[in-house]
mmCIF file of C-alpha atoms in Angstrom:
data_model
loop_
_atom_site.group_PDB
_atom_site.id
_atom_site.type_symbol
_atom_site.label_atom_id
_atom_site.label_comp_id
_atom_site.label_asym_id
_atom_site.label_seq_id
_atom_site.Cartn_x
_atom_site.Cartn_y
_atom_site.Cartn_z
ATOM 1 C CA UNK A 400 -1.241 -23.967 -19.501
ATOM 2 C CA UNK A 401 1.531 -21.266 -20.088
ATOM 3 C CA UNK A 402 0.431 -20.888 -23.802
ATOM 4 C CA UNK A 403 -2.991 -19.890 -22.854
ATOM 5 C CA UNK A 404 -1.880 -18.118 -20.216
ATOM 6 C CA UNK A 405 -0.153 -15.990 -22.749
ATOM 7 C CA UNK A 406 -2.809 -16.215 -25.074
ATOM 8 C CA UNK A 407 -5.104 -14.232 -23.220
ATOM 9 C CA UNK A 408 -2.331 -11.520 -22.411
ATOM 10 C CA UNK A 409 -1.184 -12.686 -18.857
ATOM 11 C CA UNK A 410 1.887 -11.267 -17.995
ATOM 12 C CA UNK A 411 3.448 -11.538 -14.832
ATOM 13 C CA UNK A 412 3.805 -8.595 -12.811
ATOM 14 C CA UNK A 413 6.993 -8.919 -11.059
ATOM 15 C CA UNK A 414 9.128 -10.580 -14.020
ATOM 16 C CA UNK A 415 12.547 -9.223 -14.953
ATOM 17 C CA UNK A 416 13.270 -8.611 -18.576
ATOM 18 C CA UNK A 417 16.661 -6.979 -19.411
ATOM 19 C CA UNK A 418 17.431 -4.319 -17.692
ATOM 20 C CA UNK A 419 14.511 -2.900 -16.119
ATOM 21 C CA UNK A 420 11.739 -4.436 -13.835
ATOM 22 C CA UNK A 421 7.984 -4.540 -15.417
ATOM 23 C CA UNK A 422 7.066 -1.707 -13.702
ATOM 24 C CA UNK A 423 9.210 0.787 -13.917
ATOM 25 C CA UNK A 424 7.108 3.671 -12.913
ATOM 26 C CA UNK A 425 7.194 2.682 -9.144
ATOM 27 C CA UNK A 426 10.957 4.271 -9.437
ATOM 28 C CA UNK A 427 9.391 7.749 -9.943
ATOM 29 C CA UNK A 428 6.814 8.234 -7.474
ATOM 30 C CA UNK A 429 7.956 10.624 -5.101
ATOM 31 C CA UNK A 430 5.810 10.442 -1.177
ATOM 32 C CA UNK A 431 4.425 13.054 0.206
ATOM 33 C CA UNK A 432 6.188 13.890 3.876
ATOM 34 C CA UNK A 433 3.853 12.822 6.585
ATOM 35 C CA UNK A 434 1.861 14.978 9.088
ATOM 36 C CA UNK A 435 2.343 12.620 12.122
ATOM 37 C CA UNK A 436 3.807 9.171 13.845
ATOM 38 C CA UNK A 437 1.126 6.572 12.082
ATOM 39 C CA UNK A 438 1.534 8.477 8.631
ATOM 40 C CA UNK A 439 5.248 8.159 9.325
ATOM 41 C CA UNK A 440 5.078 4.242 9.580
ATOM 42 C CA UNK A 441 2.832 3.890 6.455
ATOM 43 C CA UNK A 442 5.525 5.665 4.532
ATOM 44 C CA UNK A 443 8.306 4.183 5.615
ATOM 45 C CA UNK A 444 6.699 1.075 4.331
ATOM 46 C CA UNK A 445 5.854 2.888 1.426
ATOM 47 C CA UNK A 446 9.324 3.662 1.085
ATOM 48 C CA UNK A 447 11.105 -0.041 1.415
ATOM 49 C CA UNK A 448 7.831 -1.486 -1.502
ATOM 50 C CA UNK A 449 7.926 1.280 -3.674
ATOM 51 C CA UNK A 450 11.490 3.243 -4.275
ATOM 52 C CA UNK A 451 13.692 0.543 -2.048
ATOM 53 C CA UNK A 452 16.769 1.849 -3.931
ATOM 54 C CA UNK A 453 16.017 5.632 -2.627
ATOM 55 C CA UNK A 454 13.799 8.732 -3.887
ATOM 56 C CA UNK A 455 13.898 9.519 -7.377
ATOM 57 C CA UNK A 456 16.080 12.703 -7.747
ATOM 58 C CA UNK A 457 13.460 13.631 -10.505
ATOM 59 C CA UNK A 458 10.055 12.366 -9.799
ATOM 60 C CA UNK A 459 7.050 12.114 -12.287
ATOM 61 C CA UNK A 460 4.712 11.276 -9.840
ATOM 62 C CA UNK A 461 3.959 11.925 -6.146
ATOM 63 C CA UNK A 462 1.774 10.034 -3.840
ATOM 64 C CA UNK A 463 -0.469 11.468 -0.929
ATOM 65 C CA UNK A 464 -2.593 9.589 1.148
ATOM 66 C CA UNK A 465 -4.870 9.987 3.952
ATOM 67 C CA UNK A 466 -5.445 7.718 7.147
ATOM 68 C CA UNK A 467 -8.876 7.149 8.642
ATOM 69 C CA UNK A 468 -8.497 4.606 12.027
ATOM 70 C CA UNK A 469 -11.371 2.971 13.648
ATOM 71 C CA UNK A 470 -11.722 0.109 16.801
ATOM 72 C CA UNK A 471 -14.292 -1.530 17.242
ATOM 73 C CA UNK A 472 -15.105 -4.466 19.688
ATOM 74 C CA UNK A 473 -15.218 -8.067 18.343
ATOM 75 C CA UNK A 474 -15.594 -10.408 21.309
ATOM 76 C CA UNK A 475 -17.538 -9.198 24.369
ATOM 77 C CA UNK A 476 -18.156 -11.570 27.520
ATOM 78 C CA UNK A 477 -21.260 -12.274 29.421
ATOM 79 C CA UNK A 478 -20.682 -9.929 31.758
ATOM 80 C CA UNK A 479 -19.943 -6.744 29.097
ATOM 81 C CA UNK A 480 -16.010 -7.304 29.149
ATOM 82 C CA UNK A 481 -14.092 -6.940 26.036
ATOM 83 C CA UNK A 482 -11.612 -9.113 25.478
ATOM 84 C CA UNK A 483 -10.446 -8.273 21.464
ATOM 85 C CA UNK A 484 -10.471 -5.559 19.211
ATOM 86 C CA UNK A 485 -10.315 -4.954 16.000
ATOM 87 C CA UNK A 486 -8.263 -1.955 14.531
ATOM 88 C CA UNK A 487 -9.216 -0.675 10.772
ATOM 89 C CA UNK A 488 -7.653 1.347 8.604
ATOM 90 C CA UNK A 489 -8.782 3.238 5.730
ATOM 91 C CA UNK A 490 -6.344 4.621 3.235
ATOM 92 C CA UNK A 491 -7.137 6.786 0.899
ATOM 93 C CA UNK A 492 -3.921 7.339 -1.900
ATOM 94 C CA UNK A 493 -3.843 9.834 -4.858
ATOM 95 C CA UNK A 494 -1.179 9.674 -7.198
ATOM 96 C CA UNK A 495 -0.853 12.997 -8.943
ATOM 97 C CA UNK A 496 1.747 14.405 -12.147
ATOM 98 C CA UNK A 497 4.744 15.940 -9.783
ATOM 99 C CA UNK A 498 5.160 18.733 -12.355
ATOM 100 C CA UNK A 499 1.482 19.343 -13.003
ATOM 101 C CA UNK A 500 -0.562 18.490 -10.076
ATOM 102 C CA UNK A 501 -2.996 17.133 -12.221
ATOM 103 C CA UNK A 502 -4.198 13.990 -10.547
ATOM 104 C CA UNK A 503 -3.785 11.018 -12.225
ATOM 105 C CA UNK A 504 -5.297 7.956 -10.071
ATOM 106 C CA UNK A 505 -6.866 7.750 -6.779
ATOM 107 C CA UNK A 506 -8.084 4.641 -5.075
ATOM 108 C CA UNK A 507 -8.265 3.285 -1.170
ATOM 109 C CA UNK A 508 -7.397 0.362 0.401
ATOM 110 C CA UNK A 509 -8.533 -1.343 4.068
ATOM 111 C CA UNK A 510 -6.645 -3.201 5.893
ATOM 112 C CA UNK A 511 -7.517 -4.868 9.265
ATOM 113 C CA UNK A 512 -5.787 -6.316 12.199
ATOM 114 C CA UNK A 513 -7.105 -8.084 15.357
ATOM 115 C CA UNK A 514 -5.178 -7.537 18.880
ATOM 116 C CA UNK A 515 -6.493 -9.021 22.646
ATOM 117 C CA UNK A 516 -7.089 -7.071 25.275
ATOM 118 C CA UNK A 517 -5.753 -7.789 28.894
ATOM 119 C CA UNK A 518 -6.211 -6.576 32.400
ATOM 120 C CA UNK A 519 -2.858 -4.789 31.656
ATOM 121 C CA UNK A 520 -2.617 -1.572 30.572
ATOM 122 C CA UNK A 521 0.937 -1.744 29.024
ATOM 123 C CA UNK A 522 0.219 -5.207 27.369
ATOM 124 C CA UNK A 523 -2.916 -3.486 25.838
ATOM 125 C CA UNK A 524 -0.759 -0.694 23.927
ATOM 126 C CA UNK A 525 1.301 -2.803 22.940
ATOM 127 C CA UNK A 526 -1.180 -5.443 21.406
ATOM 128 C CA UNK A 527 -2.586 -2.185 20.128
ATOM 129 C CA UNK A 528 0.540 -1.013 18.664
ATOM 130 C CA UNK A 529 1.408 -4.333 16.857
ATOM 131 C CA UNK A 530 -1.831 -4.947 15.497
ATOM 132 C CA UNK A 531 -1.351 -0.941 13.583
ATOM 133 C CA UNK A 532 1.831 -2.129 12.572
ATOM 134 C CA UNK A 533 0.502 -4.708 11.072
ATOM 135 C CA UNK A 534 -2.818 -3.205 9.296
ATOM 136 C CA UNK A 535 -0.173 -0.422 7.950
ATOM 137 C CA UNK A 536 2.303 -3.003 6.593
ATOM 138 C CA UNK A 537 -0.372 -4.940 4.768
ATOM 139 C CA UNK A 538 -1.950 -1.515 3.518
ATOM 140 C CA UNK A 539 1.018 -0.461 1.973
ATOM 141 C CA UNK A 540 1.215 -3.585 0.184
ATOM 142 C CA UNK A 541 -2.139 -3.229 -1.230
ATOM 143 C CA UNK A 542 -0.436 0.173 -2.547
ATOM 144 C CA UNK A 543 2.148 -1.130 -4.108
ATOM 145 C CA UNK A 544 -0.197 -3.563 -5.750
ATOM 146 C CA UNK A 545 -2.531 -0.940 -7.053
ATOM 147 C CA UNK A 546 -0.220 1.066 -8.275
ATOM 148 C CA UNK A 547 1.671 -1.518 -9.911
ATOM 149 C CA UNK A 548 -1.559 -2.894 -11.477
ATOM 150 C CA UNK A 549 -2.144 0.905 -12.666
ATOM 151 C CA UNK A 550 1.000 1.048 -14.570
ATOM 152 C CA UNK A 551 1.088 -2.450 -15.544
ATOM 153 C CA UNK A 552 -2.181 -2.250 -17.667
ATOM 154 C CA UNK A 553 -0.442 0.151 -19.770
ATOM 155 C CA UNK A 554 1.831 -2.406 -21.285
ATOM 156 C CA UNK A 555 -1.215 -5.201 -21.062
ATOM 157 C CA UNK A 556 -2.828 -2.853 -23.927
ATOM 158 C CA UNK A 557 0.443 -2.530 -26.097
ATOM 159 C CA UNK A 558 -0.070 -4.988 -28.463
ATOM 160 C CA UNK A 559 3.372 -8.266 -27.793
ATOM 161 C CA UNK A 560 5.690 -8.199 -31.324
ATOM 162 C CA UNK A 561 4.901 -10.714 -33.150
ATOM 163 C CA UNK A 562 7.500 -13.796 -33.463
ATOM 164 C CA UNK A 563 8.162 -14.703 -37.472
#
């Protein structure tokens, strides 16, 4: 199975050759500072997935994104109670060159989460507040997938040396 695997040009995305990881891009994405408290979370997750060892001192890239949040009912009683929600969040990420501007990818990821609702107030922001922490956690992963898929296809068309 591995030999076809490699036949067709799989490589694994996360593997560890010398010195550097496969994607070594991630490194030199710089993130845009947020504008307020949600934008804050996403990139502090942003943060610990992509650059975990710290902000590149000179970037090649930076990242901006945009947050779009919607709630929307998902279980509704007999008598017109709702009893959970669904939070959804849209984020919409452009990579652009740091020296240039010049944008390079764009691309947006969803990401969901499901909280119930109470006859207490407090318990209800809270639910509420988990369930964003959640949808941004997982959205930030889908970024660090894309982007690492981005960069990764790079070497995927470099053709492997040949072994004699």
């Amino acid at each position: 199975m591995a030999v076809s695997l490699a036949a067709c040009g799989f490589r694994p995305l996360y593997r560890q050759e010398g010195a550097g990881a496969t994607v070594p891009q991630l490194s030199q994405i710089s993130i845009v500072q947020p504008e307020d408290r949600v934008s804050q979370q996403l990139r502090n997750h942003l943060l610990d997935m992509i650059t975990p060892k710290g902000s590149p001192e000179r970037p090649t890239y930076i990242l901006d994104y945009r947050i779009t949040e919607a709630v929307g009912s998902v279980f509704v009683t007999r008598s017109d109670e709702i009893t959970r929600n669904n939070l959804q969040l849209t984020v919409s990420a452009y990579l652009r060159n740091y020296q240039t501007g010049q944008p390079v990818t764009s691309f947006s990821v969803v990401s969901q989460a499901s909280y119930n609702l109470t006859v207490a107030d407090y318990s209800n922001l809270i639910s509420e507040k988990n369930a964003r922490e959640r949808a941004l956690r997982d959205a930030a992963e889908q970024i660090r997938i894309r982007l690492a898929n981005y960069f990764g296809r790079d070497q995927f068309r470099q053709p492997s040396p040949r072994q004699p």
